mmCIF file of C-alpha atoms in Angstrom:
data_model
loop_
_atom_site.group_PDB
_atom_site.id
_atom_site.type_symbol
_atom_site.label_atom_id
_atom_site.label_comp_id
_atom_site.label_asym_id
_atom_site.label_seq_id
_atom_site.Cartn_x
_atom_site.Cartn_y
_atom_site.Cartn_z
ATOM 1 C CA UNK A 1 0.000 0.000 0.000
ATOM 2 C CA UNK A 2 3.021 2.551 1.106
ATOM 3 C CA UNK A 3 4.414 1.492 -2.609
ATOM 4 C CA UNK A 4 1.385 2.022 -4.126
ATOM 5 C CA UNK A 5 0.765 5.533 -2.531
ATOM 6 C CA UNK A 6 4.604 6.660 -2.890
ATOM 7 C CA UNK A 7 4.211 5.380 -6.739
ATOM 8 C CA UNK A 8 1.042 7.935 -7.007
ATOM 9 C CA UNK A 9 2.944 10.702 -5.742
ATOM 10 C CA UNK A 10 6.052 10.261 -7.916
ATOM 11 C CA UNK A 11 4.757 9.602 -11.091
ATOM 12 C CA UNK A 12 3.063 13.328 -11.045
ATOM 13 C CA UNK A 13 7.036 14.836 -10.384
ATOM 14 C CA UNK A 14 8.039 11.972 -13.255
ATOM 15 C CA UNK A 15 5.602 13.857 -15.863
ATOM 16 C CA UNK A 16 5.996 16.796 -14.841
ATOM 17 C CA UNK A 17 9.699 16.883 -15.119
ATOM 18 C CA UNK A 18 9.059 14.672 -18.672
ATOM 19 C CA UNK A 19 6.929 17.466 -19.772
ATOM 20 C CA UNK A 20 9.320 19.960 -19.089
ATOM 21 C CA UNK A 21 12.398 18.438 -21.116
ATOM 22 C CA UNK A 22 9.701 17.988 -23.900
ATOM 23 C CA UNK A 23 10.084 21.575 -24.437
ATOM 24 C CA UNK A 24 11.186 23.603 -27.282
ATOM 25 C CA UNK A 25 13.925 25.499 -26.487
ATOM 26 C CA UNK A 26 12.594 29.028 -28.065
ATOM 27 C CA UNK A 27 14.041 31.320 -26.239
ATOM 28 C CA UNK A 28 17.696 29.870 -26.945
ATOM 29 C CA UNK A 29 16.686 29.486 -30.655
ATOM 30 C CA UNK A 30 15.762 32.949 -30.948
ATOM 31 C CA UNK A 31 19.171 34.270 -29.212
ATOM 32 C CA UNK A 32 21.061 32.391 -30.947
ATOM 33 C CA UNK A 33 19.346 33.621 -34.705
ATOM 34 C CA UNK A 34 19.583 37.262 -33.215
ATOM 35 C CA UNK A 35 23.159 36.232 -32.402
ATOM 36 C CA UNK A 36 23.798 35.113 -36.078
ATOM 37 C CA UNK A 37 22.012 38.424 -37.755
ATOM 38 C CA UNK A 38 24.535 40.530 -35.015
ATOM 39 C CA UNK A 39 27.297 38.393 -36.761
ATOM 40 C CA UNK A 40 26.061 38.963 -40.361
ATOM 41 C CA UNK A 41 25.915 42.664 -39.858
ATOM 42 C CA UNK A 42 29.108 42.489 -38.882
ATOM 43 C CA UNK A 43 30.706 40.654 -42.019
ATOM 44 C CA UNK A 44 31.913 38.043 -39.481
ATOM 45 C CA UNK A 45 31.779 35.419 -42.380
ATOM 46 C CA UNK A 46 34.243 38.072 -44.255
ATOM 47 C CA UNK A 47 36.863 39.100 -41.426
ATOM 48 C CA UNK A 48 36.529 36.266 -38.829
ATOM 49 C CA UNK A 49 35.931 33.259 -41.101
ATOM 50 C CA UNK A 50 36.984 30.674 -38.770
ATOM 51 C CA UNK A 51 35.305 31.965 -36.382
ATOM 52 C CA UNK A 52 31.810 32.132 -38.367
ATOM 53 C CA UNK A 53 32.214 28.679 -39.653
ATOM 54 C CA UNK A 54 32.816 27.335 -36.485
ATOM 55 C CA UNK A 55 29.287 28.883 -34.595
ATOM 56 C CA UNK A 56 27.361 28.426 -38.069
ATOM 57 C CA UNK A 57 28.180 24.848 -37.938
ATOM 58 C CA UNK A 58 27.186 24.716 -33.998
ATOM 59 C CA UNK A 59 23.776 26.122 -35.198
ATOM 60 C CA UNK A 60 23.472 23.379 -38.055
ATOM 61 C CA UNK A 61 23.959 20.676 -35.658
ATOM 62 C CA UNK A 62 21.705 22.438 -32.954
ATOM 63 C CA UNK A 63 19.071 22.638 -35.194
ATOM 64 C CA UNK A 64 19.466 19.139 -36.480
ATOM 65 C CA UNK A 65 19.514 17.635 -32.653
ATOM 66 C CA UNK A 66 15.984 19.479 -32.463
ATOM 67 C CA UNK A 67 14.504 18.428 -35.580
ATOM 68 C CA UNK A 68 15.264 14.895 -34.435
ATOM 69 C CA UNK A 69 13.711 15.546 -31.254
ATOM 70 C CA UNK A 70 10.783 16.978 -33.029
ATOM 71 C CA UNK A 71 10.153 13.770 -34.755
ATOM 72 C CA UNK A 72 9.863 11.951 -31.789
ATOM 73 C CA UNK A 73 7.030 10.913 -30.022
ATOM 74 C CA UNK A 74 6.003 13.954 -27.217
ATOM 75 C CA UNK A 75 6.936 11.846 -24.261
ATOM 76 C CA UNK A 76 10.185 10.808 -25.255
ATOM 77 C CA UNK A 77 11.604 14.589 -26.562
ATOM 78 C CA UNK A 78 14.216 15.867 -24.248
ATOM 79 C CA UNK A 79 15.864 18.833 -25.411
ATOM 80 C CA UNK A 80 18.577 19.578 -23.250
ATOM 81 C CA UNK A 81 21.114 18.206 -25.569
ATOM 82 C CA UNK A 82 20.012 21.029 -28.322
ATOM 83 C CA UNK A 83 19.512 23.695 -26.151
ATOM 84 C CA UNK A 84 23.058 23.468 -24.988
ATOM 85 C CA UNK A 85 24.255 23.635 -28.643
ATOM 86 C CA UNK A 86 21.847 26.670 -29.152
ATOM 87 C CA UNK A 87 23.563 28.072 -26.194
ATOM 88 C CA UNK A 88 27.339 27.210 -27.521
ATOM 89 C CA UNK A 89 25.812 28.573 -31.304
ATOM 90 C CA UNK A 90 25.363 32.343 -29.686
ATOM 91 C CA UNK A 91 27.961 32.333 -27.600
ATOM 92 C CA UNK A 92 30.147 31.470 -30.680
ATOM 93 C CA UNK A 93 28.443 33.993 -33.182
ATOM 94 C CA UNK A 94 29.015 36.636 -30.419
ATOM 95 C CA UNK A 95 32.197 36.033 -30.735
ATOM 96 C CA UNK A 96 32.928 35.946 -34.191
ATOM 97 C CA UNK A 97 31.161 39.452 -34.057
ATOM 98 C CA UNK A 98 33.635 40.882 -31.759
ATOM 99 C CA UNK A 99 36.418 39.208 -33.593
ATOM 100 C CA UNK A 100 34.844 40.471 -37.233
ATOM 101 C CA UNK A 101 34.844 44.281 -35.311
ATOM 102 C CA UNK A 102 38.310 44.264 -34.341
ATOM 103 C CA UNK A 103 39.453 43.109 -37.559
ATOM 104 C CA UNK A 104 37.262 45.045 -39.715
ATOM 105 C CA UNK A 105 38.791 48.077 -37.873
ATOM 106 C CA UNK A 106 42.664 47.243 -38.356
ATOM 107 C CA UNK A 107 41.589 47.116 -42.072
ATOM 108 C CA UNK A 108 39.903 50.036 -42.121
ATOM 109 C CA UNK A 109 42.854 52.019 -40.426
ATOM 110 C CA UNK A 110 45.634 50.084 -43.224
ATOM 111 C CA UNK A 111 43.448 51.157 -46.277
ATOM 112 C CA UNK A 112 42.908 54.788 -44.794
ATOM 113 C CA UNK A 113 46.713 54.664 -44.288
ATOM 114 C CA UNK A 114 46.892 53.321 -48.157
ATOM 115 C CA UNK A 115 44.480 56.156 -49.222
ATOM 116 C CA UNK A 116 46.799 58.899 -47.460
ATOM 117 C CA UNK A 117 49.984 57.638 -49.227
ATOM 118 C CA UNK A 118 48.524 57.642 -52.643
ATOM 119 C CA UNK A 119 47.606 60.769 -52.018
ATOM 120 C CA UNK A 120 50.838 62.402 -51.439
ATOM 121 C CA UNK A 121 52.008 60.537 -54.174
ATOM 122 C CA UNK A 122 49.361 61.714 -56.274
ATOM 123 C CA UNK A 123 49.952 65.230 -55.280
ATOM 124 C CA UNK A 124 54.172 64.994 -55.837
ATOM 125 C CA UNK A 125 53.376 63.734 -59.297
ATOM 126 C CA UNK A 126 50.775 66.362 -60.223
ATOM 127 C CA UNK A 127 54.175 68.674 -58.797
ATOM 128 C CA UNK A 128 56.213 67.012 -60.946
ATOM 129 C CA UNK A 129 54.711 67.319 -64.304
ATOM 130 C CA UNK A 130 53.839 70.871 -63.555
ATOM 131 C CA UNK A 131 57.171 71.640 -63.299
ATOM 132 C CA UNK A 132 58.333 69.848 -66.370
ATOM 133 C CA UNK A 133 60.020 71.565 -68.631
ATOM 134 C CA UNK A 134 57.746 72.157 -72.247
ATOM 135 C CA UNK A 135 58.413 72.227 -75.758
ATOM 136 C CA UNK A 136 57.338 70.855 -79.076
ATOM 137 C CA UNK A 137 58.785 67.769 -78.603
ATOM 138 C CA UNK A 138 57.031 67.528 -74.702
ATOM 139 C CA UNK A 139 53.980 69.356 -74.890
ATOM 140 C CA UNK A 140 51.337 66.904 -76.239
ATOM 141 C CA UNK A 141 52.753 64.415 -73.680
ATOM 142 C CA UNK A 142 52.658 66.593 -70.583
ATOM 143 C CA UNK A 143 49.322 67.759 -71.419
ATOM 144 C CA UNK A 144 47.912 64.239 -71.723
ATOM 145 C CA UNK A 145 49.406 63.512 -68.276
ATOM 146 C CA UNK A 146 47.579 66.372 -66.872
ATOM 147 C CA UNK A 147 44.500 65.092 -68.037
ATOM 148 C CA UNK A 148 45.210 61.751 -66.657
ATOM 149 C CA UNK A 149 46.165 62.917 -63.258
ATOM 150 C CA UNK A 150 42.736 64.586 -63.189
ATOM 151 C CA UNK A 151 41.037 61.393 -63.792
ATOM 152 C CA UNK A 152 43.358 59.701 -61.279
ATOM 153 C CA UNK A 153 42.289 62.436 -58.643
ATOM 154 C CA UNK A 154 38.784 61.579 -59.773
ATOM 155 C CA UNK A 155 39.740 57.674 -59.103
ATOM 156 C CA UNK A 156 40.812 58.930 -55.564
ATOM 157 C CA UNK A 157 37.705 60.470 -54.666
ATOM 158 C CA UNK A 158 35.716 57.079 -55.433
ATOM 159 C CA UNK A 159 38.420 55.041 -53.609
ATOM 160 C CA UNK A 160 37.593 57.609 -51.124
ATOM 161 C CA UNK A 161 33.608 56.903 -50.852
ATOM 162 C CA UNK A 162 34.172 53.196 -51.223
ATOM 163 C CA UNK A 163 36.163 53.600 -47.876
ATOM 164 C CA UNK A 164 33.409 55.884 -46.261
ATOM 165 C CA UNK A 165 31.278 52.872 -47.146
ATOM 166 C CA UNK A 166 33.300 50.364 -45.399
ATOM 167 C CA UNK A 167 33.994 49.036 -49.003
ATOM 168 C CA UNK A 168 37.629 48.311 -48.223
ATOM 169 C CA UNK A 169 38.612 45.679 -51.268
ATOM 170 C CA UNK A 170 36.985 48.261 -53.853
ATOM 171 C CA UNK A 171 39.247 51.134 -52.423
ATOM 172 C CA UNK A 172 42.013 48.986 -52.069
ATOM 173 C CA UNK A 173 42.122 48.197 -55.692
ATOM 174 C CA UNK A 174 41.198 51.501 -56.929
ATOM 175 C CA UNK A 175 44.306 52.987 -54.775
ATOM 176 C CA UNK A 176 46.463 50.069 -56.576
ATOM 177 C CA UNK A 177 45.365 50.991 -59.635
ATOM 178 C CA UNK A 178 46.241 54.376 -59.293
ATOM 179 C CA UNK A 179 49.681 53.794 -57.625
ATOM 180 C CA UNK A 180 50.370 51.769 -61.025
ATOM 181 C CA UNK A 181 48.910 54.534 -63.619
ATOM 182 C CA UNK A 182 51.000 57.099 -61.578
ATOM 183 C CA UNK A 183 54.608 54.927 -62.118
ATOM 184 C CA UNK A 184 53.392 54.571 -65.723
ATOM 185 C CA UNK A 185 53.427 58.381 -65.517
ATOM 186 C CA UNK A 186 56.555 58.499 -63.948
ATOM 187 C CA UNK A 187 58.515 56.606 -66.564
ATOM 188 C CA UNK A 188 57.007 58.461 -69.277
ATOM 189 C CA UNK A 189 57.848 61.914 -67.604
ATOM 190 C CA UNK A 190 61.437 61.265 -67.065
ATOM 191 C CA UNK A 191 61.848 59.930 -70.743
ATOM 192 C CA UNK A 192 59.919 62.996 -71.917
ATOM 193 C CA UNK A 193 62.517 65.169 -69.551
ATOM 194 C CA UNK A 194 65.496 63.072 -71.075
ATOM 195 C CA UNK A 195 64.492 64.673 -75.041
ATOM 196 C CA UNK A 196 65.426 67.783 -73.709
ATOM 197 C CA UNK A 197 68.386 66.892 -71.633
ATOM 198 C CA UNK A 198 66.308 67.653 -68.357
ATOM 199 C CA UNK A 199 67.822 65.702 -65.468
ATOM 200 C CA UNK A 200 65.474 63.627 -63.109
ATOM 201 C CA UNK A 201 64.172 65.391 -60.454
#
């Protein structure tokens, strides 16, 4: 009889606590997706790559442990196992976030650096065929380099706004570009300077 009534009064707690496992995990689900948008704003897949693939594939496998829970009869679901990975899935995006911030900012800082340099450059050159000595033989050539260091100061300006728009490959490669056009330049100004017996400044 004690069995019996000890039996009664278990079994509620063994339901209960069934019921409970049984569960969803929705609000760990939900962190972790708000986790992964924070990391996708962030280009974490971009400038923490390792670190993205690693929570992504936590979230894969989190949400593969609860679809396989979800196929199972109601009283036999337990979800702790999934929650857990939802758990390790944010704490891993947030991470790759952080990591994504830091590096997005050293680039940002080596391309503005990039940017600077070209600049200067750009400006000595523009110095340089100003002061170029003209004549018949020079003219047509210095005057197509002025036109073509106003397109390359046009080229910086875009570089420029590709920068402002966190756009660092496209202003990268538009500061390269321009760093080549202006050694082109170069070459061609100090042959131009060598038909009239100018020396190289």
């Amino acid at each position: 009889m004690k069995k019996t009534l000890r039996m009664l009064l278990v079994l509620p707690l063994l339901v209960a606590l069934m019921a409970g496992c049984s569960k969803p995990p929705e609000m760990q689900i939900a962190a972790a997706d708000q986790a992964m948008q924070a990391a996708q704003a962030t280009q974490a897949s971009k400038y923490a790559a390792a670190d993205w693939q690693m929570a992504s594939d936590t979230l894969q496998a989190a949400k593969a442990e609860k679809a396989a829970q979800d196929s199972r009869f109601t009283l036999f679901r337990s979800y702790g196992k999934s929650q857990a990975m939802f758990e390790k899935a944010s704490a891993l995006m947030n991470t790759a976030s952080t990591n994504a911030k830091a590096e997005m900012e050293r680039v940002r800082k080596e391309t503005e650096a990039m940017l600077n340099m070209v600049r200067t450059e750009l400006d000595s050159t523009a110095t340089m065929v100003a002061n170029a000595p003209a004549g018949k033989d020079t003219k047509a050539e210095l005057e197509l380099m002025k036109q073509d260091l106003t397109a390359l100061q046009q080229m910086l300006s875009e570089a420029q706004a590709e920068w402002s728009r966190n756009n660092f490959d496209g202003a990268k490669n538009k500061a390269q570009t321009i760093r080549d056009r202006m050694n082109t330049m170069r070459t061609q100004l100090e042959a131009a300077m060598a038909k009239r017996g100018g020396k190289k400044r």
